[in-house]
mmCIF file of C-alpha atoms in Angstrom:
data_model
loop_
_atom_site.group_PDB
_atom_site.id
_atom_site.type_symbol
_atom_site.label_atom_id
_atom_site.label_comp_id
_atom_site.label_asym_id
_atom_site.label_seq_id
_atom_site.Cartn_x
_atom_site.Cartn_y
_atom_site.Cartn_z
ATOM 1 C CA MET A 1 -28.121 46.519 2.644
ATOM 2 C CA ASP A 2 -25.878 46.522 5.718
ATOM 3 C CA ARG A 3 -25.651 43.022 7.156
ATOM 4 C CA ARG A 4 -23.629 43.939 10.244
ATOM 5 C CA SER A 5 -24.906 42.915 13.662
ATOM 6 C CA HIS A 6 -24.828 45.152 16.730
ATOM 7 C CA ASN A 7 -21.364 43.912 17.652
ATOM 8 C CA GLY A 8 -19.911 45.055 14.323
ATOM 9 C CA ARG A 9 -19.694 41.576 12.796
ATOM 10 C CA TYR A 10 -21.375 40.293 9.647
ATOM 11 C CA ASN A 11 -24.461 38.063 9.941
ATOM 12 C CA THR A 12 -23.992 36.185 6.675
ATOM 13 C CA ASN A 13 -23.114 32.545 6.155
ATOM 14 C CA ARG A 14 -22.129 32.708 2.476
ATOM 15 C CA ILE A 15 -20.088 35.215 0.522
ATOM 16 C CA SER A 16 -18.730 35.467 -3.016
ATOM 17 C CA ILE A 17 -15.566 37.454 -3.705
ATOM 18 C CA SER A 18 -14.325 38.342 -7.190
ATOM 19 C CA SER A 19 -11.923 40.843 -8.689
ATOM 20 C CA SER A 20 -14.606 42.289 -10.948
ATOM 21 C CA SER A 21 -15.818 45.687 -9.761
ATOM 22 C CA GLY A 22 -19.019 45.530 -11.754
ATOM 23 C CA GLY A 23 -20.763 42.308 -10.838
ATOM 24 C CA GLY A 24 -20.321 41.603 -7.162
ATOM 25 C CA GLY A 25 -22.135 44.214 -5.128
ATOM 26 C CA SER A 26 -25.611 42.822 -4.563
ATOM 27 C CA GLY A 27 -26.793 40.153 -2.195
ATOM 28 C CA SER A 28 -28.678 37.036 -3.128
ATOM 29 C CA GLY A 29 -31.973 38.482 -1.926
ATOM 30 C CA ASN A 30 -32.672 35.766 0.632
ATOM 31 C CA GLY A 31 -30.417 37.015 3.391
ATOM 32 C CA SER A 32 -28.094 34.015 3.195
ATOM 33 C CA GLU A 33 -25.385 35.125 0.771
ATOM 34 C CA THR A 34 -23.426 38.323 0.226
ATOM 35 C CA ALA A 35 -21.535 39.146 -2.973
ATOM 36 C CA VAL A 36 -18.702 41.655 -2.645
ATOM 37 C CA SER A 37 -16.237 43.142 -5.112
ATOM 38 C CA ALA A 38 -12.643 42.766 -3.983
ATOM 39 C CA THR A 39 -11.790 46.249 -5.214
ATOM 40 C CA SER A 40 -14.508 47.798 -3.024
ATOM 41 C CA ILE A 41 -13.121 46.586 0.312
ATOM 42 C CA ARG A 42 -10.450 48.355 2.326
ATOM 43 C CA PRO A 43 -8.520 46.265 4.861
ATOM 44 C CA LEU A 44 -9.698 48.355 7.821
ATOM 45 C CA ASP A 45 -13.346 47.851 6.799
ATOM 46 C CA LEU A 46 -13.297 44.054 6.997
ATOM 47 C CA PRO A 47 -14.513 42.627 10.334
ATOM 48 C CA ILE A 48 -14.407 39.092 11.649
ATOM 49 C CA LEU A 49 -16.954 37.090 9.624
ATOM 50 C CA ASP A 50 -17.748 34.576 12.327
ATOM 51 C CA SER A 51 -20.975 33.332 10.700
ATOM 52 C CA LEU A 52 -19.513 32.778 7.236
ATOM 53 C CA GLU A 53 -19.543 29.102 6.259
ATOM 54 C CA MET A 54 -19.152 29.191 2.452
ATOM 55 C CA LEU A 55 -16.786 31.318 0.369
ATOM 56 C CA THR A 56 -16.385 31.570 -3.401
ATOM 57 C CA LEU A 57 -13.078 32.992 -4.655
ATOM 58 C CA LEU A 58 -12.924 34.059 -8.289
ATOM 59 C CA GLY A 59 -9.437 35.284 -9.185
ATOM 60 C CA PRO A 60 -7.244 37.026 -9.855
ATOM 61 C CA LEU A 61 -7.505 38.615 -6.418
ATOM 62 C CA GLN A 62 -5.487 41.214 -4.581
ATOM 63 C CA ASP A 63 -2.955 39.259 -2.589
ATOM 64 C CA SER A 64 -3.232 41.270 0.627
ATOM 65 C CA LEU A 65 -7.024 41.286 0.553
ATOM 66 C CA SER A 66 -7.203 37.545 -0.021
ATOM 67 C CA TYR A 67 -5.094 36.692 3.010
ATOM 68 C CA LEU A 68 -6.795 39.370 5.122
ATOM 69 C CA LEU A 69 -10.175 37.848 4.312
ATOM 70 C CA LEU A 70 -9.086 34.260 4.938
ATOM 71 C CA ASN A 71 -7.803 35.199 8.391
ATOM 72 C CA ARG A 72 -11.242 36.583 9.324
ATOM 73 C CA ILE A 73 -13.535 33.609 8.647
ATOM 74 C CA PRO A 74 -12.898 31.055 11.413
ATOM 75 C CA MET A 75 -16.167 29.158 10.778
ATOM 76 C CA LEU A 76 -15.597 28.630 7.042
ATOM 77 C CA ARG A 77 -16.512 25.078 6.018
ATOM 78 C CA THR A 78 -16.798 25.230 2.215
ATOM 79 C CA LEU A 79 -14.402 26.907 -0.230
ATOM 80 C CA TRP A 80 -15.194 27.163 -3.939
ATOM 81 C CA ILE A 81 -12.119 28.473 -5.713
ATOM 82 C CA ALA A 82 -11.553 29.148 -9.405
ATOM 83 C CA PHE A 83 -7.860 29.273 -10.183
ATOM 84 C CA GLY A 84 -6.490 31.306 -13.062
ATOM 85 C CA ASP A 85 -3.037 31.679 -14.570
ATOM 86 C CA SER A 86 -2.444 34.925 -12.676
ATOM 87 C CA THR A 87 -3.950 33.614 -9.440
ATOM 88 C CA VAL A 88 -1.803 30.591 -8.690
ATOM 89 C CA PRO A 89 1.640 32.282 -8.511
ATOM 90 C CA THR A 90 0.430 34.685 -5.800
ATOM 91 C CA PHE A 91 -1.168 31.918 -3.745
ATOM 92 C CA PHE A 92 1.706 29.423 -3.700
ATOM 93 C CA PRO A 93 5.455 29.584 -3.020
ATOM 94 C CA SER A 94 7.829 28.710 -5.819
ATOM 95 C CA SER A 95 8.682 25.472 -4.014
ATOM 96 C CA CYS A 96 5.919 23.438 -2.355
ATOM 97 C CA ASP A 97 7.821 21.611 0.348
ATOM 98 C CA ASP A 98 7.817 21.680 4.129
ATOM 99 C CA ASN A 99 11.221 23.371 4.369
ATOM 100 C CA ASN A 100 10.299 26.444 2.330
ATOM 101 C CA SER A 101 10.230 29.524 4.586
ATOM 102 C CA ASN A 102 7.567 31.136 2.370
ATOM 103 C CA ASN A 103 5.024 28.415 3.095
ATOM 104 C CA ASN A 104 3.535 30.330 6.034
ATOM 105 C CA ASN A 105 2.245 32.899 3.541
ATOM 106 C CA SER A 106 0.886 30.354 1.089
ATOM 107 C CA LEU A 107 -2.806 29.767 0.485
ATOM 108 C CA PRO A 108 -2.825 26.231 1.980
ATOM 109 C CA GLN A 109 -1.148 27.327 5.219
ATOM 110 C CA THR A 110 -3.330 30.435 5.491
ATOM 111 C CA LEU A 111 -6.451 28.300 5.128
ATOM 112 C CA ARG A 112 -5.193 25.790 7.678
ATOM 113 C CA ASP A 113 -4.447 28.494 10.256
ATOM 114 C CA GLY A 114 -7.258 30.955 9.532
ATOM 115 C CA CYS A 115 -10.053 28.515 8.638
ATOM 116 C CA PRO A 116 -9.695 25.586 11.051
ATOM 117 C CA ASN A 117 -13.183 24.261 10.201
ATOM 118 C CA LEU A 118 -12.604 24.017 6.430
ATOM 119 C CA VAL A 119 -13.696 20.567 5.201
ATOM 120 C CA ASP A 120 -15.247 21.051 1.731
ATOM 121 C CA LEU A 121 -13.289 22.052 -1.395
ATOM 122 C CA ILE A 122 -14.610 22.756 -4.903
ATOM 123 C CA VAL A 123 -11.928 23.447 -7.518
ATOM 124 C CA GLU A 124 -12.260 25.053 -10.936
ATOM 125 C CA GLY A 125 -9.834 26.540 -13.449
ATOM 126 C CA SER A 126 -6.181 25.781 -14.101
ATOM 127 C CA ILE A 127 -3.764 24.710 -11.397
ATOM 128 C CA SER A 128 -0.644 22.573 -11.583
ATOM 129 C CA ASP A 129 -0.567 19.098 -10.129
ATOM 130 C CA ASN A 130 1.947 19.943 -7.400
ATOM 131 C CA HIS A 131 0.036 23.068 -6.329
ATOM 132 C CA LEU A 132 -3.225 21.147 -6.122
ATOM 133 C CA ALA A 133 -1.501 18.368 -4.194
ATOM 134 C CA TRP A 134 -0.192 20.986 -1.750
ATOM 135 C CA MET A 135 -3.745 22.275 -1.253
ATOM 136 C CA LEU A 136 -5.110 18.788 -0.687
ATOM 137 C CA ALA A 137 -2.360 17.845 1.749
ATOM 138 C CA LYS A 138 -2.113 21.047 3.799
ATOM 139 C CA ALA A 139 -5.198 23.279 3.626
ATOM 140 C CA SER A 140 -7.663 21.396 5.850
ATOM 141 C CA ALA A 141 -6.835 21.044 9.529
ATOM 142 C CA ARG A 142 -9.800 18.735 10.184
ATOM 143 C CA GLY A 143 -9.471 16.642 7.027
ATOM 144 C CA TRP A 144 -11.430 16.915 3.812
ATOM 145 C CA ARG A 145 -15.070 15.871 3.854
ATOM 146 C CA THR A 146 -15.942 16.877 0.273
ATOM 147 C CA LEU A 147 -13.717 17.137 -2.816
ATOM 148 C CA ILE A 148 -15.276 18.252 -6.110
ATOM 149 C CA PHE A 149 -13.189 18.857 -9.224
ATOM 150 C CA LYS A 150 -15.264 20.874 -11.690
ATOM 151 C CA SER A 151 -12.464 21.976 -13.985
ATOM 152 C CA GLU A 152 -12.730 21.268 -17.707
ATOM 153 C CA ASN A 153 -8.984 20.658 -17.603
ATOM 154 C CA ASN A 154 -7.465 17.438 -16.336
ATOM 155 C CA ILE A 155 -5.979 19.028 -13.228
ATOM 156 C CA LEU A 156 -5.526 15.819 -11.252
ATOM 157 C CA GLY A 157 -2.060 14.335 -11.614
ATOM 158 C CA LEU A 158 -0.356 11.601 -9.637
ATOM 159 C CA GLU A 159 0.766 13.976 -6.876
ATOM 160 C CA SER A 160 -2.816 15.121 -6.354
ATOM 161 C CA VAL A 161 -4.118 11.556 -6.458
ATOM 162 C CA TYR A 162 -1.626 10.455 -3.797
ATOM 163 C CA ALA A 163 -2.541 13.487 -1.678
ATOM 164 C CA ILE A 164 -6.184 12.396 -1.763
ATOM 165 C CA LEU A 165 -5.334 8.824 -0.795
ATOM 166 C CA GLU A 166 -2.870 9.784 1.936
ATOM 167 C CA HIS A 167 -4.497 12.851 3.484
ATOM 168 C CA ALA A 168 -8.225 12.647 2.728
ATOM 169 C CA ALA A 169 -9.270 8.991 2.639
ATOM 170 C CA SER A 170 -9.917 8.695 6.375
ATOM 171 C CA THR A 171 -12.353 11.646 6.474
ATOM 172 C CA LEU A 172 -13.714 11.826 2.917
ATOM 173 C CA GLU A 173 -17.484 11.577 2.432
ATOM 174 C CA THR A 174 -17.967 12.885 -1.126
ATOM 175 C CA ILE A 175 -15.700 12.899 -4.176
ATOM 176 C CA ARG A 176 -16.767 14.026 -7.658
ATOM 177 C CA PHE A 177 -14.354 14.071 -10.553
ATOM 178 C CA GLY A 178 -16.152 16.066 -13.260
ATOM 179 C CA ASN A 179 -13.809 16.156 -16.249
ATOM 180 C CA SER A 180 -10.705 15.727 -14.105
ATOM 181 C CA GLY A 181 -10.590 11.993 -13.535
ATOM 182 C CA PRO A 182 -8.231 10.219 -15.998
ATOM 183 C CA SER A 183 -5.272 10.213 -13.587
ATOM 184 C CA PHE A 184 -7.402 8.543 -10.914
ATOM 185 C CA GLN A 185 -6.730 5.054 -12.164
ATOM 186 C CA SER A 186 -8.357 1.755 -11.350
ATOM 187 C CA HIS A 187 -6.005 0.759 -8.527
ATOM 188 C CA HIS A 188 -6.508 4.217 -6.988
ATOM 189 C CA VAL A 189 -10.263 3.608 -6.991
ATOM 190 C CA GLN A 190 -9.733 0.260 -5.283
ATOM 191 C CA GLU A 191 -7.465 1.816 -2.646
ATOM 192 C CA LEU A 192 -9.973 4.559 -1.879
ATOM 193 C CA LEU A 193 -12.892 2.136 -1.611
ATOM 194 C CA CYS A 194 -10.852 -0.073 0.723
ATOM 195 C CA THR A 195 -9.739 2.755 3.022
ATOM 196 C CA ALA A 196 -12.402 5.502 2.953
ATOM 197 C CA SER A 197 -14.745 4.138 5.610
ATOM 198 C CA ASN A 198 -16.798 7.364 5.730
ATOM 199 C CA LEU A 199 -17.338 7.610 1.971
ATOM 200 C CA VAL A 200 -20.961 8.345 1.025
ATOM 201 C CA ARG A 201 -20.709 9.504 -2.610
ATOM 202 C CA PHE A 202 -18.269 8.443 -5.330
ATOM 203 C CA VAL A 203 -19.026 10.049 -8.703
ATOM 204 C CA GLY A 204 -16.686 9.064 -11.526
ATOM 205 C CA LEU A 205 -19.123 9.268 -14.460
ATOM 206 C CA VAL A 206 -19.541 12.708 -15.976
ATOM 207 C CA GLY A 207 -22.422 12.005 -18.353
ATOM 208 C CA ASP A 208 -20.837 13.701 -21.364
ATOM 209 C CA ARG A 209 -17.599 11.767 -21.637
ATOM 210 C CA THR A 210 -16.294 13.344 -24.847
ATOM 211 C CA GLU A 211 -13.943 15.649 -22.952
ATOM 212 C CA GLU A 212 -12.256 13.172 -20.626
ATOM 213 C CA LYS A 213 -12.182 9.451 -19.989
ATOM 214 C CA ASP A 214 -14.486 8.258 -17.218
ATOM 215 C CA VAL A 215 -13.094 6.894 -13.986
ATOM 216 C CA GLU A 216 -13.319 3.120 -14.104
ATOM 217 C CA LEU A 217 -12.603 0.152 -11.870
ATOM 218 C CA LYS A 218 -11.084 -2.915 -13.529
ATOM 219 C CA VAL A 219 -11.954 -6.255 -11.978
ATOM 220 C CA GLU A 220 -8.303 -7.337 -12.117
ATOM 221 C CA GLU A 221 -7.542 -4.603 -9.566
ATOM 222 C CA VAL A 222 -10.242 -5.912 -7.239
ATOM 223 C CA PHE A 223 -9.811 -9.664 -7.564
ATOM 224 C CA GLY A 224 -6.213 -10.123 -8.730
ATOM 225 C CA GLY A 225 -4.300 -10.425 -11.966
ATOM 226 C CA GLY A 226 -3.559 -6.749 -12.563
ATOM 227 C CA PRO A 227 -0.430 -4.668 -11.984
ATOM 228 C CA GLY A 228 -1.729 -3.349 -8.663
ATOM 229 C CA GLY A 229 -1.123 -0.029 -6.960
ATOM 230 C CA ARG A 230 0.939 1.178 -4.035
ATOM 231 C CA ARG A 231 -0.764 -1.275 -1.697
ATOM 232 C CA ASN A 232 -1.805 -4.877 -2.153
ATOM 233 C CA LEU A 233 -5.563 -4.500 -1.752
ATOM 234 C CA LYS A 234 -6.742 -7.161 -4.153
ATOM 235 C CA ASN A 235 -9.463 -9.427 -2.789
ATOM 236 C CA GLU A 236 -10.026 -6.945 0.049
ATOM 237 C CA ASN A 237 -13.565 -6.044 1.053
ATOM 238 C CA TRP A 238 -14.477 -2.419 0.511
ATOM 239 C CA ALA A 239 -14.533 -0.350 3.695
ATOM 240 C CA CYS A 240 -17.063 2.195 2.406
ATOM 241 C CA LEU A 241 -20.142 0.519 3.884
ATOM 242 C CA ALA A 242 -21.853 3.927 4.270
ATOM 243 C CA LEU A 243 -21.820 4.453 0.491
ATOM 244 C CA GLU A 244 -25.134 5.814 -0.828
ATOM 245 C CA GLU A 245 -24.120 6.881 -4.339
ATOM 246 C CA PHE A 246 -21.681 5.008 -6.585
ATOM 247 C CA ARG A 247 -21.206 6.103 -10.182
ATOM 248 C CA CYS A 248 -18.294 4.264 -11.762
ATOM 249 C CA LYS A 249 -17.676 1.860 -14.619
ATOM 250 C CA ILE A 250 -16.667 -1.661 -13.618
ATOM 251 C CA THR A 251 -14.752 -3.053 -16.571
ATOM 252 C CA GLY A 252 -12.464 -5.869 -17.667
ATOM 253 C CA ILE A 253 -15.037 -8.634 -17.211
ATOM 254 C CA PRO A 254 -14.637 -11.518 -19.696
ATOM 255 C CA ARG A 255 -17.703 -11.702 -21.932
ATOM 256 C CA PRO A 256 -17.274 -14.663 -24.308
ATOM 257 C CA ASP A 257 -21.021 -14.422 -24.938
ATOM 258 C CA VAL A 258 -20.531 -11.070 -26.727
ATOM 259 C CA LYS A 259 -19.085 -11.631 -30.188
ATOM 260 C CA THR A 260 -19.821 -8.404 -32.091
ATOM 261 C CA ARG A 261 -19.739 -4.675 -31.579
ATOM 262 C CA THR A 262 -22.945 -2.677 -31.621
ATOM 263 C CA ASN A 263 -22.644 -2.228 -35.399
ATOM 264 C CA GLY A 264 -22.164 -5.948 -36.028
ATOM 265 C CA ARG A 265 -18.390 -5.972 -36.523
ATOM 266 C CA PRO A 266 -16.722 -9.007 -34.842
ATOM 267 C CA LEU A 267 -15.024 -8.670 -31.461
ATOM 268 C CA THR A 268 -12.844 -11.733 -31.970
ATOM 269 C CA ASP A 269 -9.689 -9.579 -31.816
ATOM 270 C CA HIS A 270 -10.354 -8.821 -28.137
ATOM 271 C CA PRO A 271 -9.127 -11.480 -25.654
ATOM 272 C CA LEU A 272 -11.961 -10.824 -23.184
ATOM 273 C CA HIS A 273 -14.421 -12.016 -25.840
ATOM 274 C CA SER A 274 -12.507 -15.170 -26.750
ATOM 275 C CA ASP A 275 -14.235 -18.428 -25.830
ATOM 276 C CA THR A 276 -10.880 -20.212 -26.064
ATOM 277 C CA LEU A 277 -9.449 -18.081 -23.234
ATOM 278 C CA TYR A 278 -12.610 -17.773 -21.137
ATOM 279 C CA THR A 279 -15.700 -19.883 -20.680
ATOM 280 C CA LEU A 280 -19.090 -18.485 -19.790
ATOM 281 C CA GLU A 281 -18.650 -19.958 -16.321
ATOM 282 C CA ASP A 282 -15.389 -17.987 -15.959
ATOM 283 C CA SER A 283 -17.360 -14.850 -16.731
ATOM 284 C CA TYR A 284 -20.094 -15.750 -14.253
ATOM 285 C CA ARG A 285 -17.555 -16.515 -11.513
ATOM 286 C CA ILE A 286 -15.985 -13.065 -11.866
ATOM 287 C CA GLN A 287 -19.351 -11.354 -12.118
ATOM 288 C CA ARG A 288 -20.505 -13.039 -8.913
ATOM 289 C CA GLN A 289 -17.480 -11.596 -7.128
ATOM 290 C CA VAL A 290 -18.463 -8.110 -8.308
ATOM 291 C CA TYR A 291 -22.119 -8.571 -7.361
ATOM 292 C CA THR A 292 -21.039 -9.793 -3.913
ATOM 293 C CA GLN A 293 -18.851 -6.727 -3.367
ATOM 294 C CA LEU A 294 -21.644 -4.380 -4.451
ATOM 295 C CA GLY A 295 -24.180 -6.362 -2.442
ATOM 296 C CA ARG A 296 -22.393 -5.470 0.810
ATOM 297 C CA LEU A 297 -23.198 -1.774 0.309
ATOM 298 C CA TYR A 298 -26.559 -1.996 2.075
ATOM 299 C CA LYS A 299 -27.087 1.782 2.209
ATOM 300 C CA LEU A 300 -26.659 2.224 -1.549
ATOM 301 C CA LYS A 301 -29.385 4.372 -3.124
ATOM 302 C CA TYR A 302 -27.920 5.377 -6.492
ATOM 303 C CA LEU A 303 -25.888 2.931 -8.565
ATOM 304 C CA SER A 304 -24.651 3.983 -11.999
ATOM 305 C CA LEU A 305 -22.417 1.502 -13.812
ATOM 306 C CA GLY A 306 -22.545 3.181 -17.228
ATOM 307 C CA SER A 307 -23.633 6.320 -19.023
ATOM 308 C CA ASP A 308 -24.303 7.316 -22.599
ATOM 309 C CA CYS A 309 -21.298 7.731 -24.859
ATOM 310 C CA PHE A 310 -22.673 10.970 -26.233
ATOM 311 C CA TYR A 311 -25.862 12.949 -26.568
ATOM 312 C CA THR A 312 -28.502 11.421 -28.816
ATOM 313 C CA ASP A 313 -30.954 14.326 -28.941
ATOM 314 C CA LYS A 314 -30.808 15.191 -32.635
ATOM 315 C CA SER A 315 -33.037 18.206 -32.148
ATOM 316 C CA ARG A 316 -30.334 19.877 -30.050
ATOM 317 C CA TYR A 317 -27.058 18.588 -31.453
ATOM 318 C CA ASP A 318 -25.396 18.071 -34.794
ATOM 319 C CA ILE A 319 -24.769 14.328 -34.481
ATOM 320 C CA ASP A 320 -22.262 14.206 -37.345
ATOM 321 C CA LYS A 321 -20.213 16.998 -35.787
ATOM 322 C CA PHE A 322 -20.440 15.354 -32.382
ATOM 323 C CA LEU A 323 -19.286 12.015 -33.765
ATOM 324 C CA ARG A 324 -16.248 13.643 -35.353
ATOM 325 C CA ALA A 325 -15.350 15.268 -32.037
ATOM 326 C CA GLU A 326 -15.773 11.937 -30.258
ATOM 327 C CA ARG A 327 -13.510 10.232 -32.768
ATOM 328 C CA GLU A 328 -10.754 12.829 -32.363
ATOM 329 C CA ARG A 329 -10.765 12.711 -28.571
ATOM 330 C CA GLU A 330 -11.259 8.972 -28.230
ATOM 331 C CA GLY A 331 -7.886 8.231 -29.795
ATOM 332 C CA GLN A 332 -6.187 9.866 -26.819
ATOM 333 C CA TYR A 333 -7.367 7.166 -24.448
ATOM 334 C CA TYR A 334 -7.737 3.877 -26.310
ATOM 335 C CA SER A 335 -5.871 1.995 -29.006
ATOM 336 C CA THR A 336 -7.660 1.663 -32.337
ATOM 337 C CA THR A 337 -7.910 -2.094 -31.731
ATOM 338 C CA PHE A 338 -9.669 -1.973 -28.391
ATOM 339 C CA VAL A 339 -11.315 1.440 -28.551
ATOM 340 C CA GLN A 340 -14.814 1.411 -27.079
ATOM 341 C CA ALA A 341 -16.100 5.002 -27.313
ATOM 342 C CA GLY A 342 -17.258 4.739 -23.741
ATOM 343 C CA PHE A 343 -19.594 1.869 -24.612
ATOM 344 C CA GLN A 344 -18.995 -1.181 -22.426
ATOM 345 C CA ASP A 345 -18.813 -4.680 -23.838
ATOM 346 C CA GLU A 346 -16.688 -6.035 -20.944
ATOM 347 C CA CYS A 347 -19.184 -5.311 -18.169
ATOM 348 C CA LEU A 348 -21.695 -7.002 -15.893
ATOM 349 C CA SER A 349 -24.393 -8.748 -17.906
ATOM 350 C CA MET A 350 -26.996 -8.080 -15.175
ATOM 351 C CA THR A 351 -28.644 -11.503 -15.447
ATOM 352 C CA LEU A 352 -29.786 -13.919 -12.772
ATOM 353 C CA ALA A 353 -27.561 -16.588 -14.308
ATOM 354 C CA SER A 354 -24.524 -14.345 -13.764
ATOM 355 C CA GLY A 355 -25.404 -13.702 -10.100
ATOM 356 C CA LEU A 356 -27.600 -10.582 -10.079
ATOM 357 C CA GLU A 357 -29.518 -11.909 -7.068
ATOM 358 C CA LEU A 358 -26.375 -11.405 -4.938
ATOM 359 C CA MET A 359 -27.307 -7.704 -4.852
ATOM 360 C CA GLY A 360 -30.760 -8.499 -3.488
ATOM 361 C CA GLY A 361 -29.901 -7.015 -0.094
ATOM 362 C CA LEU A 362 -29.744 -3.457 -1.464
ATOM 363 C CA LYS A 363 -33.180 -2.567 -0.107
ATOM 364 C CA GLU A 364 -32.473 1.198 -0.169
ATOM 365 C CA LEU A 365 -31.724 1.236 -3.915
ATOM 366 C CA ARG A 366 -33.658 3.944 -5.760
ATOM 367 C CA MET A 367 -31.846 4.270 -9.094
ATOM 368 C CA LEU A 368 -29.941 1.784 -11.250
ATOM 369 C CA GLU A 369 -28.300 3.103 -14.425
ATOM 370 C CA VAL A 370 -26.805 0.749 -16.997
ATOM 371 C CA SER A 371 -26.747 3.015 -20.054
ATOM 372 C CA GLY A 372 -24.047 2.325 -22.623
ATOM 373 C CA MET A 373 -23.575 -1.244 -21.367
ATOM 374 C CA ARG A 374 -23.837 -4.554 -23.191
ATOM 375 C CA ILE A 375 -26.595 -6.256 -21.252
ATOM 376 C CA ALA A 376 -29.193 -8.715 -22.458
ATOM 377 C CA GLY A 377 -32.017 -7.060 -24.358
ATOM 378 C CA GLU A 378 -34.554 -9.087 -22.431
ATOM 379 C CA PHE A 379 -33.318 -7.419 -19.237
ATOM 380 C CA TRP A 380 -35.734 -4.597 -20.025
ATOM 381 C CA GLU A 381 -38.604 -6.775 -21.187
ATOM 382 C CA GLU A 382 -40.933 -8.950 -19.129
ATOM 383 C CA SER A 383 -38.129 -11.354 -18.255
ATOM 384 C CA GLU A 384 -37.240 -13.199 -15.068
ATOM 385 C CA GLU A 385 -34.699 -10.444 -14.348
ATOM 386 C CA LYS A 386 -37.337 -7.742 -14.659
ATOM 387 C CA LYS A 387 -39.700 -9.641 -12.357
ATOM 388 C CA TRP A 388 -36.901 -10.191 -9.849
ATOM 389 C CA ILE A 389 -35.985 -6.485 -9.853
ATOM 390 C CA LYS A 390 -39.585 -5.457 -9.204
ATOM 391 C CA THR A 391 -39.674 -7.776 -6.201
ATOM 392 C CA ALA A 392 -36.185 -7.118 -4.785
ATOM 393 C CA TRP A 393 -36.091 -3.369 -5.450
ATOM 394 C CA PRO A 394 -39.700 -2.178 -5.626
ATOM 395 C CA LYS A 395 -38.715 1.509 -5.473
ATOM 396 C CA VAL A 396 -35.906 1.391 -8.039
ATOM 397 C CA GLU A 397 -35.887 3.418 -11.260
ATOM 398 C CA LEU A 398 -34.126 1.703 -14.167
ATOM 399 C CA VAL A 399 -32.159 4.033 -16.427
ATOM 400 C CA CYS A 400 -30.977 2.894 -19.849
ATOM 401 C CA SER A 401 -30.908 5.011 -23.001
ATOM 402 C CA SER A 402 -32.697 3.301 -25.867
ATOM 403 C CA GLY A 403 -30.568 5.224 -28.336
ATOM 404 C CA SER A 404 -27.181 4.054 -27.095
ATOM 405 C CA ARG A 405 -26.774 1.001 -29.307
ATOM 406 C CA ARG A 406 -28.156 2.673 -32.404
ATOM 407 C CA GLU A 407 -25.986 5.766 -32.111
ATOM 408 C CA CYS A 408 -22.843 3.853 -31.128
ATOM 409 C CA GLY A 409 -23.333 1.575 -34.100
ATOM 410 C CA ALA A 410 -23.591 4.576 -36.399
ATOM 411 C CA TYR A 411 -20.458 6.023 -34.852
ATOM 412 C CA TRP A 412 -18.382 2.892 -35.342
ATOM 413 C CA LYS A 413 -19.428 2.558 -38.962
ATOM 414 C CA GLN A 414 -18.020 6.035 -39.561
ATOM 415 C CA PHE A 415 -14.860 5.026 -37.730
ATOM 416 C CA GLY A 416 -14.395 1.980 -39.953
ATOM 417 C CA TYR A 417 -15.354 -0.738 -37.482
#
């Protein structure tokens, strides 16, 4: 179907471009999206697409066609790009620096000049850290509003992380890490929360965390005692008061009240569980600081502080096989002494005694997830905490997997703990 208007321009607001000649020729059927094969377009046939707002690029693409297209979509707001090994070299100069004369023909500069309204970026595939950093720093003239990293590879390195903090923090509204978050360390999280005043969604939990380590925020980065980042932002209030969705582990909280792992093995080898180093009041003091910080986020609707370590649906998964995979990958991120398998023993206890009522002002809260966390069992029974939650957050849905402790215990027995 021809979607051209009377003036010879296309009346579509979404388009998908791929190099495959077999799968891209039909529209979505609702008049809102057009799929086109790159090999079917001649340069002279391509008009100005002044209604196009979303573009999906699936490489490898013809170099000339790619740049021709990107110079004809001035209203583009959202770019979903899947990088491949043969795509990146044609899109980037050999040297990503401001003095390279080839930069004017690079993908970031072409997007900046040809798509001045670009604010949303979704990245898949394989791309080097310096190339991704170049995209993040240069491609958006207005500043990034949305950054989503869907790649199964850990594509975020330190250069990319610094590009986010330096070039996107002031405009960023949504950031989702997928399986690309390990390089976004705790002090980076703290810096972003303290500087991104427009942030609405921060998603650092991926649900299935067997591929990559979840993004986490350590309390020592927030309230002192840790190594710190590029800026001294400890004890600073978070600037993201518009935050509606926060999915991130908050770890490093002393829990002298927790003495064993989920399978019963002692935790006495871990300093955060030592009652000679920390008293219960020490734990409560730190937890109250965390509750106070969270309690300032009055627009918060979705709060996820933990997720399951792995799937527990035995009807769909081979648990033994899954446990072996978890064991192999887990060793990449944690020492055998302190390894946690994603299960949190150094977390908020979510009790009134520890300061839970300090989050009572979150009247917009709709979902609270504490799966895979060591919280009091009575939290989910008819306890004072449960009664308080029903009163303070009458619309909230509590999410906690009943299988977490059982399955984690089984896992650690296989691992020798």
